[in-house]
Coordinates of C-alpha atoms in Angstrom, one line a residue:
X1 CA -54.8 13.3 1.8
X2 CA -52.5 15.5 0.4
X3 CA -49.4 15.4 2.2
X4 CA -46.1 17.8 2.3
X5 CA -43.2 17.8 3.0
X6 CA -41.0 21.2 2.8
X7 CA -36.8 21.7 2.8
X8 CA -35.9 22.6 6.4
X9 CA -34.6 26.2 6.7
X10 CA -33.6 26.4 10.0
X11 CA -29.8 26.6 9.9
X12 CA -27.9 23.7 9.6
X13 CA -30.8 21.6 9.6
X14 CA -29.8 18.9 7.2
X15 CA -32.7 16.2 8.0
X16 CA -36.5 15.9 6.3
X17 CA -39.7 14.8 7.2
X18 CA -40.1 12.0 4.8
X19 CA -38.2 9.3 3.5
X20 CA -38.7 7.9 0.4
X21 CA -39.8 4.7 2.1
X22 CA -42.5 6.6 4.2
X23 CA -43.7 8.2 0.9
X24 CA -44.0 4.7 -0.8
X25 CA -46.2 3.9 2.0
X26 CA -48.4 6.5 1.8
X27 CA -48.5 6.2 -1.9
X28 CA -49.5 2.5 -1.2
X29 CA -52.7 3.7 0.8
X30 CA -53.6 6.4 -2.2
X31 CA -52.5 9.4 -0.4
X32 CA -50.4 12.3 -2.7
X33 CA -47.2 13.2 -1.0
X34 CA -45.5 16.6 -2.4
X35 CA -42.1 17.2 -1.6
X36 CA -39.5 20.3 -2.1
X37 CA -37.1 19.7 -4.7
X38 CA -34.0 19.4 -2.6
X39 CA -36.0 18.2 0.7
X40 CA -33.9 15.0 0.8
X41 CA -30.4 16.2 -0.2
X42 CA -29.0 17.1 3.3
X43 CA -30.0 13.2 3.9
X44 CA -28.7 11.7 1.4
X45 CA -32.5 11.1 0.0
X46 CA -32.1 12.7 -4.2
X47 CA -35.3 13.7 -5.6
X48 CA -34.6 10.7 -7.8
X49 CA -35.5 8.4 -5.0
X50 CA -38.7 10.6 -3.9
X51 CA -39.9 10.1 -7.4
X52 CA -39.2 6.6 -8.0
X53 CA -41.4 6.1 -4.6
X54 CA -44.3 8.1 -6.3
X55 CA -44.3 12.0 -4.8
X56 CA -44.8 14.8 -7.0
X57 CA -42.0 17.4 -6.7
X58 CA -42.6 20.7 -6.2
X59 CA -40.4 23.7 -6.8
X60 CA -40.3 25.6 -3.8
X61 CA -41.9 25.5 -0.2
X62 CA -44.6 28.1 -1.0
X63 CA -45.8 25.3 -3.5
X64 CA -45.9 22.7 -1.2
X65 CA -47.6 24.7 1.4
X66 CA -50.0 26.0 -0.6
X67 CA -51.4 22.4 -1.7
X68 CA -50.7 20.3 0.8
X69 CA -53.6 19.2 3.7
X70 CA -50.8 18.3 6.4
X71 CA -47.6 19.4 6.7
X72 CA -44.4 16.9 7.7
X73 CA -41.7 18.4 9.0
X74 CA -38.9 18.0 11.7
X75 CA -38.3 21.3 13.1
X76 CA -40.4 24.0 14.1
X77 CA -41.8 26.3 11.7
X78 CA -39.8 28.8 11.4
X79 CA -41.5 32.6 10.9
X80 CA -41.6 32.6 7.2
X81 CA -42.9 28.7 7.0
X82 CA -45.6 29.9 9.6
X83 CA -46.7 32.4 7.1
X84 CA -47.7 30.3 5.0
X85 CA -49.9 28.0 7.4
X86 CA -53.8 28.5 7.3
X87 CA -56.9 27.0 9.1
X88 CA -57.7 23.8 8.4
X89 CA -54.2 22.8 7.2
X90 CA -52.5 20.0 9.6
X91 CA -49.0 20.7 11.3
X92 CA -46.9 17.6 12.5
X93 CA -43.4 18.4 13.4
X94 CA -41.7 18.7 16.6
X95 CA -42.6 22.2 17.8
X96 CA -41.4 23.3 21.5
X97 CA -43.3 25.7 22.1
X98 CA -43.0 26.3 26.0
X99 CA -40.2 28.2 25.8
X100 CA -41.2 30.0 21.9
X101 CA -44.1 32.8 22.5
X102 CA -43.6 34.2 19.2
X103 CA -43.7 30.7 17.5
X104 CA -47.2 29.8 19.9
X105 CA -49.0 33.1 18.9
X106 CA -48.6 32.8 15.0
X107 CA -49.6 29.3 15.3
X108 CA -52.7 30.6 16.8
X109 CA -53.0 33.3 14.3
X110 CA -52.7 31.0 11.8
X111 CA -55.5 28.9 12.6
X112 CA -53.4 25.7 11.9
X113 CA -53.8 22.3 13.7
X114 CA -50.4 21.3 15.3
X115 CA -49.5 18.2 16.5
X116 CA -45.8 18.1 18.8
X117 CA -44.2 15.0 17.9
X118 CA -42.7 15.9 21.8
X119 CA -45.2 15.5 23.8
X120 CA -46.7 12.6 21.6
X121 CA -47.2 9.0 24.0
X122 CA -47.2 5.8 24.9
X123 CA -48.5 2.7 26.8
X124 CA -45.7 2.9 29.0
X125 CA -45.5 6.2 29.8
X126 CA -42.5 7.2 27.0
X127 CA -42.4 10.2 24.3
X128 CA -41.7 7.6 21.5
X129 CA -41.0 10.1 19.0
X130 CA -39.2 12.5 21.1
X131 CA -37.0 8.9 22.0
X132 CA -34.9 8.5 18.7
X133 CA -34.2 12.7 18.8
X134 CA -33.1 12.5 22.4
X135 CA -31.2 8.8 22.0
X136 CA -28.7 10.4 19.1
X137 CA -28.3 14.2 20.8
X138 CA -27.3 12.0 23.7
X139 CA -24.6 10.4 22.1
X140 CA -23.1 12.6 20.5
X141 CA -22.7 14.9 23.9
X142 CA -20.0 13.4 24.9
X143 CA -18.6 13.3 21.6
X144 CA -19.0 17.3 21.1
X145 CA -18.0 17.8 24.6
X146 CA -15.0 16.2 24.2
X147 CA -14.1 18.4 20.8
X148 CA -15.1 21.4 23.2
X149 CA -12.8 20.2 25.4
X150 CA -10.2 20.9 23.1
X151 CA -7.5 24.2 23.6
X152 CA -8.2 25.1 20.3
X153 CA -11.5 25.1 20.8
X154 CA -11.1 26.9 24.2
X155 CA -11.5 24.2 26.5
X156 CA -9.2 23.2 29.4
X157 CA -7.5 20.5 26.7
X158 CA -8.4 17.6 28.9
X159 CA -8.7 13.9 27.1
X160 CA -12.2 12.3 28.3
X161 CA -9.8 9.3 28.4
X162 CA -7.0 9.6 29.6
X163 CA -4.0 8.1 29.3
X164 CA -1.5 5.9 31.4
X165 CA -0.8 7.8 34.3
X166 CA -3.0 10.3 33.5
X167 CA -6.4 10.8 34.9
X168 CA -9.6 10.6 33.0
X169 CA -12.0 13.4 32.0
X170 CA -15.0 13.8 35.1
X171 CA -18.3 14.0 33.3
X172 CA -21.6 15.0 34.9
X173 CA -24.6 13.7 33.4
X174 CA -27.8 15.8 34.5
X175 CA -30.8 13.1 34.2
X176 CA -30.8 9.8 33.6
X177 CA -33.6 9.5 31.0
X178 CA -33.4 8.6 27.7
X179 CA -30.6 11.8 26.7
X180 CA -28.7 10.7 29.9
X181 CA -28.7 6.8 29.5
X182 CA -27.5 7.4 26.0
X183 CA -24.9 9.8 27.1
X184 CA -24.0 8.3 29.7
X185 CA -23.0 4.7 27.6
X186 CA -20.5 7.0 25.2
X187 CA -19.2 8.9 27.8
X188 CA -18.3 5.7 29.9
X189 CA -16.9 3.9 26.6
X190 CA -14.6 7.4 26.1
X191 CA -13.1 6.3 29.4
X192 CA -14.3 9.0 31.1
X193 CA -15.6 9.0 35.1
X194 CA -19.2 9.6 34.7
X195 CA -21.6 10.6 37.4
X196 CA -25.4 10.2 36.7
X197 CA -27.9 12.6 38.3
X198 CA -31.5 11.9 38.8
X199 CA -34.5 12.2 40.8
X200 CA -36.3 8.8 40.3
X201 CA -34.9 6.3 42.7
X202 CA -35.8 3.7 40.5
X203 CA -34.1 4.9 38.1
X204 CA -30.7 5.3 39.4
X205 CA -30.8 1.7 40.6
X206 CA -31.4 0.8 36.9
X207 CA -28.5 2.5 35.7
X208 CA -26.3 0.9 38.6
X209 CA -27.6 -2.6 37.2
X210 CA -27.0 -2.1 33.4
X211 CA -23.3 -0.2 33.6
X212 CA -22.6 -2.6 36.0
X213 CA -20.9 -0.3 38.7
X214 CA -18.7 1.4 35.7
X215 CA -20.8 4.8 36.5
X216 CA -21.7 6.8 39.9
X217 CA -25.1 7.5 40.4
X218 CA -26.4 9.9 42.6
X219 CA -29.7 11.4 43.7
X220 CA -30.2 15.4 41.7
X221 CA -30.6 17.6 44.5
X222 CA -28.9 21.2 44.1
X223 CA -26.3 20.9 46.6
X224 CA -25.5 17.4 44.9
X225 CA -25.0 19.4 41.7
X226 CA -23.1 22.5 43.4
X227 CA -20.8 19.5 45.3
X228 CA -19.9 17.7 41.8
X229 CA -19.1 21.5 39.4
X230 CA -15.8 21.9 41.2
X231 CA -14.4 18.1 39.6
X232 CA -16.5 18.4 36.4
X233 CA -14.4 18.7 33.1
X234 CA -18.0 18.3 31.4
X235 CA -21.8 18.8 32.2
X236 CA -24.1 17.4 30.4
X237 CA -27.9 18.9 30.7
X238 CA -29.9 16.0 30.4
X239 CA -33.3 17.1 32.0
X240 CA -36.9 17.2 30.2
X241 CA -40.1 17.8 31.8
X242 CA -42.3 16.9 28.9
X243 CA -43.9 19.7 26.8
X244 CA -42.8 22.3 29.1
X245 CA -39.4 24.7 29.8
X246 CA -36.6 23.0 30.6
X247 CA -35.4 23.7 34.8
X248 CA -32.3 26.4 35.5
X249 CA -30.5 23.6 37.4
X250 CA -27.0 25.7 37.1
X251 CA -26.9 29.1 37.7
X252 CA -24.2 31.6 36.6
X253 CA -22.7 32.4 39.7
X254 CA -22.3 28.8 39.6
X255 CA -19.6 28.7 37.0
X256 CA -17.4 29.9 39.3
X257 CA -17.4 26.7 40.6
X258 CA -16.0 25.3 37.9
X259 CA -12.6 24.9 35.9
X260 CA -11.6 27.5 33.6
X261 CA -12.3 25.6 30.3
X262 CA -15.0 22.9 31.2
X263 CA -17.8 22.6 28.6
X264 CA -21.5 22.6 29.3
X265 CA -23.3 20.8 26.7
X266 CA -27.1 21.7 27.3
X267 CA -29.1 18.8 25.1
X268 CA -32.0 20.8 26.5
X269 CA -31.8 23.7 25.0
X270 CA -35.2 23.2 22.8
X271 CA -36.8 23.4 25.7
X272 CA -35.1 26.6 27.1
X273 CA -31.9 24.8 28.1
X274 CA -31.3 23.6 31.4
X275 CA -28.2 26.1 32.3
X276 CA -28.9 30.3 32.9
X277 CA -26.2 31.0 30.9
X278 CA -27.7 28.5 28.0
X279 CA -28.7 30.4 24.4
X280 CA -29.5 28.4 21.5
X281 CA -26.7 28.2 19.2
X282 CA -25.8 26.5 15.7
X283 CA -24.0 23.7 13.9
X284 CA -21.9 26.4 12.2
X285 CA -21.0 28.5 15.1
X286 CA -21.8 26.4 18.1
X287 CA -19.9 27.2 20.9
X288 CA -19.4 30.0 22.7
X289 CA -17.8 31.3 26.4
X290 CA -19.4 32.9 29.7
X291 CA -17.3 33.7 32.6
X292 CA -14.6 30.4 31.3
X293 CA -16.6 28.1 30.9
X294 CA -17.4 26.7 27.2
X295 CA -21.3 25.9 25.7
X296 CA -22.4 24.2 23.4
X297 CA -26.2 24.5 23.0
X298 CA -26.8 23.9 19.3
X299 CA -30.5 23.7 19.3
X300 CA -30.8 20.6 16.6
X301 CA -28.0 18.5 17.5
X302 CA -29.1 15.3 15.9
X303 CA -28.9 17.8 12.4
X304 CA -25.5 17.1 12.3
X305 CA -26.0 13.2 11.8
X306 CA -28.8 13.4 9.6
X307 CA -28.7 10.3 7.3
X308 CA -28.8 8.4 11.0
X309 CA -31.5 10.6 12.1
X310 CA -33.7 11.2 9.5
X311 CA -33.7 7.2 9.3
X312 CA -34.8 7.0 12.9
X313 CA -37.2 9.6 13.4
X314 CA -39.1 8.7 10.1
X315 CA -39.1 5.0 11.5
X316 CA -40.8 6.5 15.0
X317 CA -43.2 9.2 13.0
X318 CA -44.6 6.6 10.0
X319 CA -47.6 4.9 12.1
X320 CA -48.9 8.5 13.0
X321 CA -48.2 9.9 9.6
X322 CA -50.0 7.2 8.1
X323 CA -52.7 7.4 11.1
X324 CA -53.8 11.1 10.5
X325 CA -53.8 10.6 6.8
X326 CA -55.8 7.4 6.6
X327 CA -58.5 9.0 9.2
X328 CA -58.2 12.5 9.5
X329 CA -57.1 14.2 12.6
X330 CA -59.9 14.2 14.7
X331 CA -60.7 10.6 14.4
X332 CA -57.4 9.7 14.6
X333 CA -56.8 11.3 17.9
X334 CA -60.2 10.4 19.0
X335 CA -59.2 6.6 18.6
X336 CA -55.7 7.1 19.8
X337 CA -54.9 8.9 23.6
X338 CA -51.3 8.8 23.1
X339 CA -51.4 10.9 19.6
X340 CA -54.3 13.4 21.3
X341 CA -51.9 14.0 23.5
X342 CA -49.5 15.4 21.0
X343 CA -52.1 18.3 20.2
X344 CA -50.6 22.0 20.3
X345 CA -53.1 24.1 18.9
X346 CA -56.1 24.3 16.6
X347 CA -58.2 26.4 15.3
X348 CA -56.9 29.5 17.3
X349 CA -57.3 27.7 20.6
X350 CA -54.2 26.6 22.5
X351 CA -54.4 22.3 23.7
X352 CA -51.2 22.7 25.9
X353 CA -51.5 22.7 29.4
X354 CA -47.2 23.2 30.2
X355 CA -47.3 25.6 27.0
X356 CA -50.2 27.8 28.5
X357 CA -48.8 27.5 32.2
X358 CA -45.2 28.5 31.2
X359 CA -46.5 31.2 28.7
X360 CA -49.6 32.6 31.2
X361 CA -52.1 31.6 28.4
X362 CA -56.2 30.4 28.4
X363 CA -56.2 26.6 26.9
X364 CA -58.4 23.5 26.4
X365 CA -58.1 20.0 27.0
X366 CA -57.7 18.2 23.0
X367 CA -60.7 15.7 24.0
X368 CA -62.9 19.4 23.8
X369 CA -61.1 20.3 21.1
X370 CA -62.2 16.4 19.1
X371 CA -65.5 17.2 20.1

């Protein structure tokens, strides 16, 4: 199979859909890998190293496109890339489409098959490739909050921290998945007074086991949320319902509630965001104010750490890479339930049951689609 691998163009998007190690193992298994000249930079990946792992470089993403049989990517197509997709080509990248009805009707248009690394399984019930994503954006939450949190950045100019005789920062985590946990650990490391929200009772008493009483946990319910805004000197939206739009769990009239200066850092703004006042915003210009309070809701958070990133999604996405190329992608799905279960769209026909409900669309199950 030919495989491609374009430059991101989304803004500030600094990671790619290949490492050279994942393009020496497809090499290995006689597959072609084409990749952009310049692909790698933002990564720290040279074409140099692309080469010396056996891809052919191409000069522009219109090449690539044009030759390639499946596409690798990291972030959604944006509207020129999805003008240059056609029937019959593969799409693997993350995707998010519940909340996107522009991005969902040209990739119907366009005839392509798309798998969403999101909504991709496992044995246990996990969104393995969504995992590594979601571990990094929810460490670094804390650690952009707490540079919102800054005066000159317009916060309130409250240390997470602390000092001697001065209190620590309050941080609110909303959900206690795998964003949460991983928030959660660097917030409470900062020093800060974290309080974990979630709706799995299960899963609060596993968070109260593993930090070891050094957190709160409490069960999500709205007036929980309402009760903890007045204290919070940070929110973090930590809340996925897989494959569809993210919940409204704060409301604007609900900032009022809050400090003059607290951030909200919404880690779920691919999927929509988890705040009303949430709009997807960028590395270069991420923050932004409503009624005093700060957001942050850059929509690729993990971009800004992309050596780390790029590392650990390409370590998650290989097997499937090398899955779909060895076997095609209807075999490949038809063997494997938890990849079927990443399929989007093909052939003009939506696969998404969240995408279609949020979106008011006709779909069909993948296993019609396979057949």
């Amino acid at each position: 199979m030919k495989i491609g691998c374009p430059t991101e163009i989304k803004p500030q998007e600094f990671r790619v859909g290949l490492t050279p190690e994942a393009v020496r193992e497809a090499t290995a298994r006689g597959h072609e890998v084409l990749v952009q000249a310049g692909a790698g930079n933002g990564s720290g990946f040279p074409d140099q190293d692309y080469i010396d792992a056996g891809a052919r470089i191409l000069p522009d993403a219109a090449s690539v496109f044009a030759e390639a049989e499946m596409i690798v990517k990291v972030k959604e197509p944006q509207a020129a890339e999805r003008a240059m997709l056609r029937q019959g080509q593969l799409l693997f990248t993350y995707l998010h489409l519940a909340p996107d009805p522009a991005q969902t009707r040209e990739l119907l248009e366009s005839g392509v098959t798309a798998i969403a690394y999101e909504t991709v399984t496992d044995a246990r019930g996990g969104l393995p490739l969504l995992a590594p994503m979601s571990e990094v954006a929810g460490r670094l939450a804390p650690q952009v909050g707490a540079w919102t949190l800054q005066k000159a950045n317009g916060g309130s100019g409250v240390l997470l921290g602390g000092v001697p005789g001065v209190r620590p920062g309050n941080v609110v985590v909303i959900g206690g998945g795998v964003v949460g946990t991983a928030a959660a650990r660097v917030a409470v490391g900062m020093g800060a007074n974290v309080t974990v929200l979630d709706r799995s009772v299960p899963r609060l008493s596993y968070l109260d086991d593993v930090f070891m009483g050094r957190l709160t946990t409490q069960y999500a319910t709205q007036g929980a949320i309402a009760e903890l805004l007045p204290g919070a000197d940070m929110v973090i939206g930590a809340v996925l319902v897989p494959g569809a739009a993210a919940p409204k769990l704060v409301t604007r009239a609900q900032l009022s509630l809050m400090k003059p200066g607290s951030a909200l850092v919404d880690v779920a703004i691919d999927q929509g965001g988890c705040f009303q006042t949430s709009r997807p915003t960028t590395h270069q210009d991420p923050v932004y104010e409503v009624d005093g309070i700060m957001h942050y809701c850059v929509a690729n958070m993990p971009g800004a750490v992309a050596r780390t990133s790029t590392r650990a999604l390409g370590n998650a996405t290989l097997p499937f890479v090398l899955a779909l190329a060895d076997k095609g992608w209807r075999r490949a799905l038809a063997e494997d339930a938890h990849l079927r279960a990443g399929l989007a769209t093909h052939a003009g026909v939506l696969a998404s049951a969240p995408v279609a409900e949020a979106q008011r669309l006709a779909w069909q199950p993948p296993e019609t689609l396979i057949a």
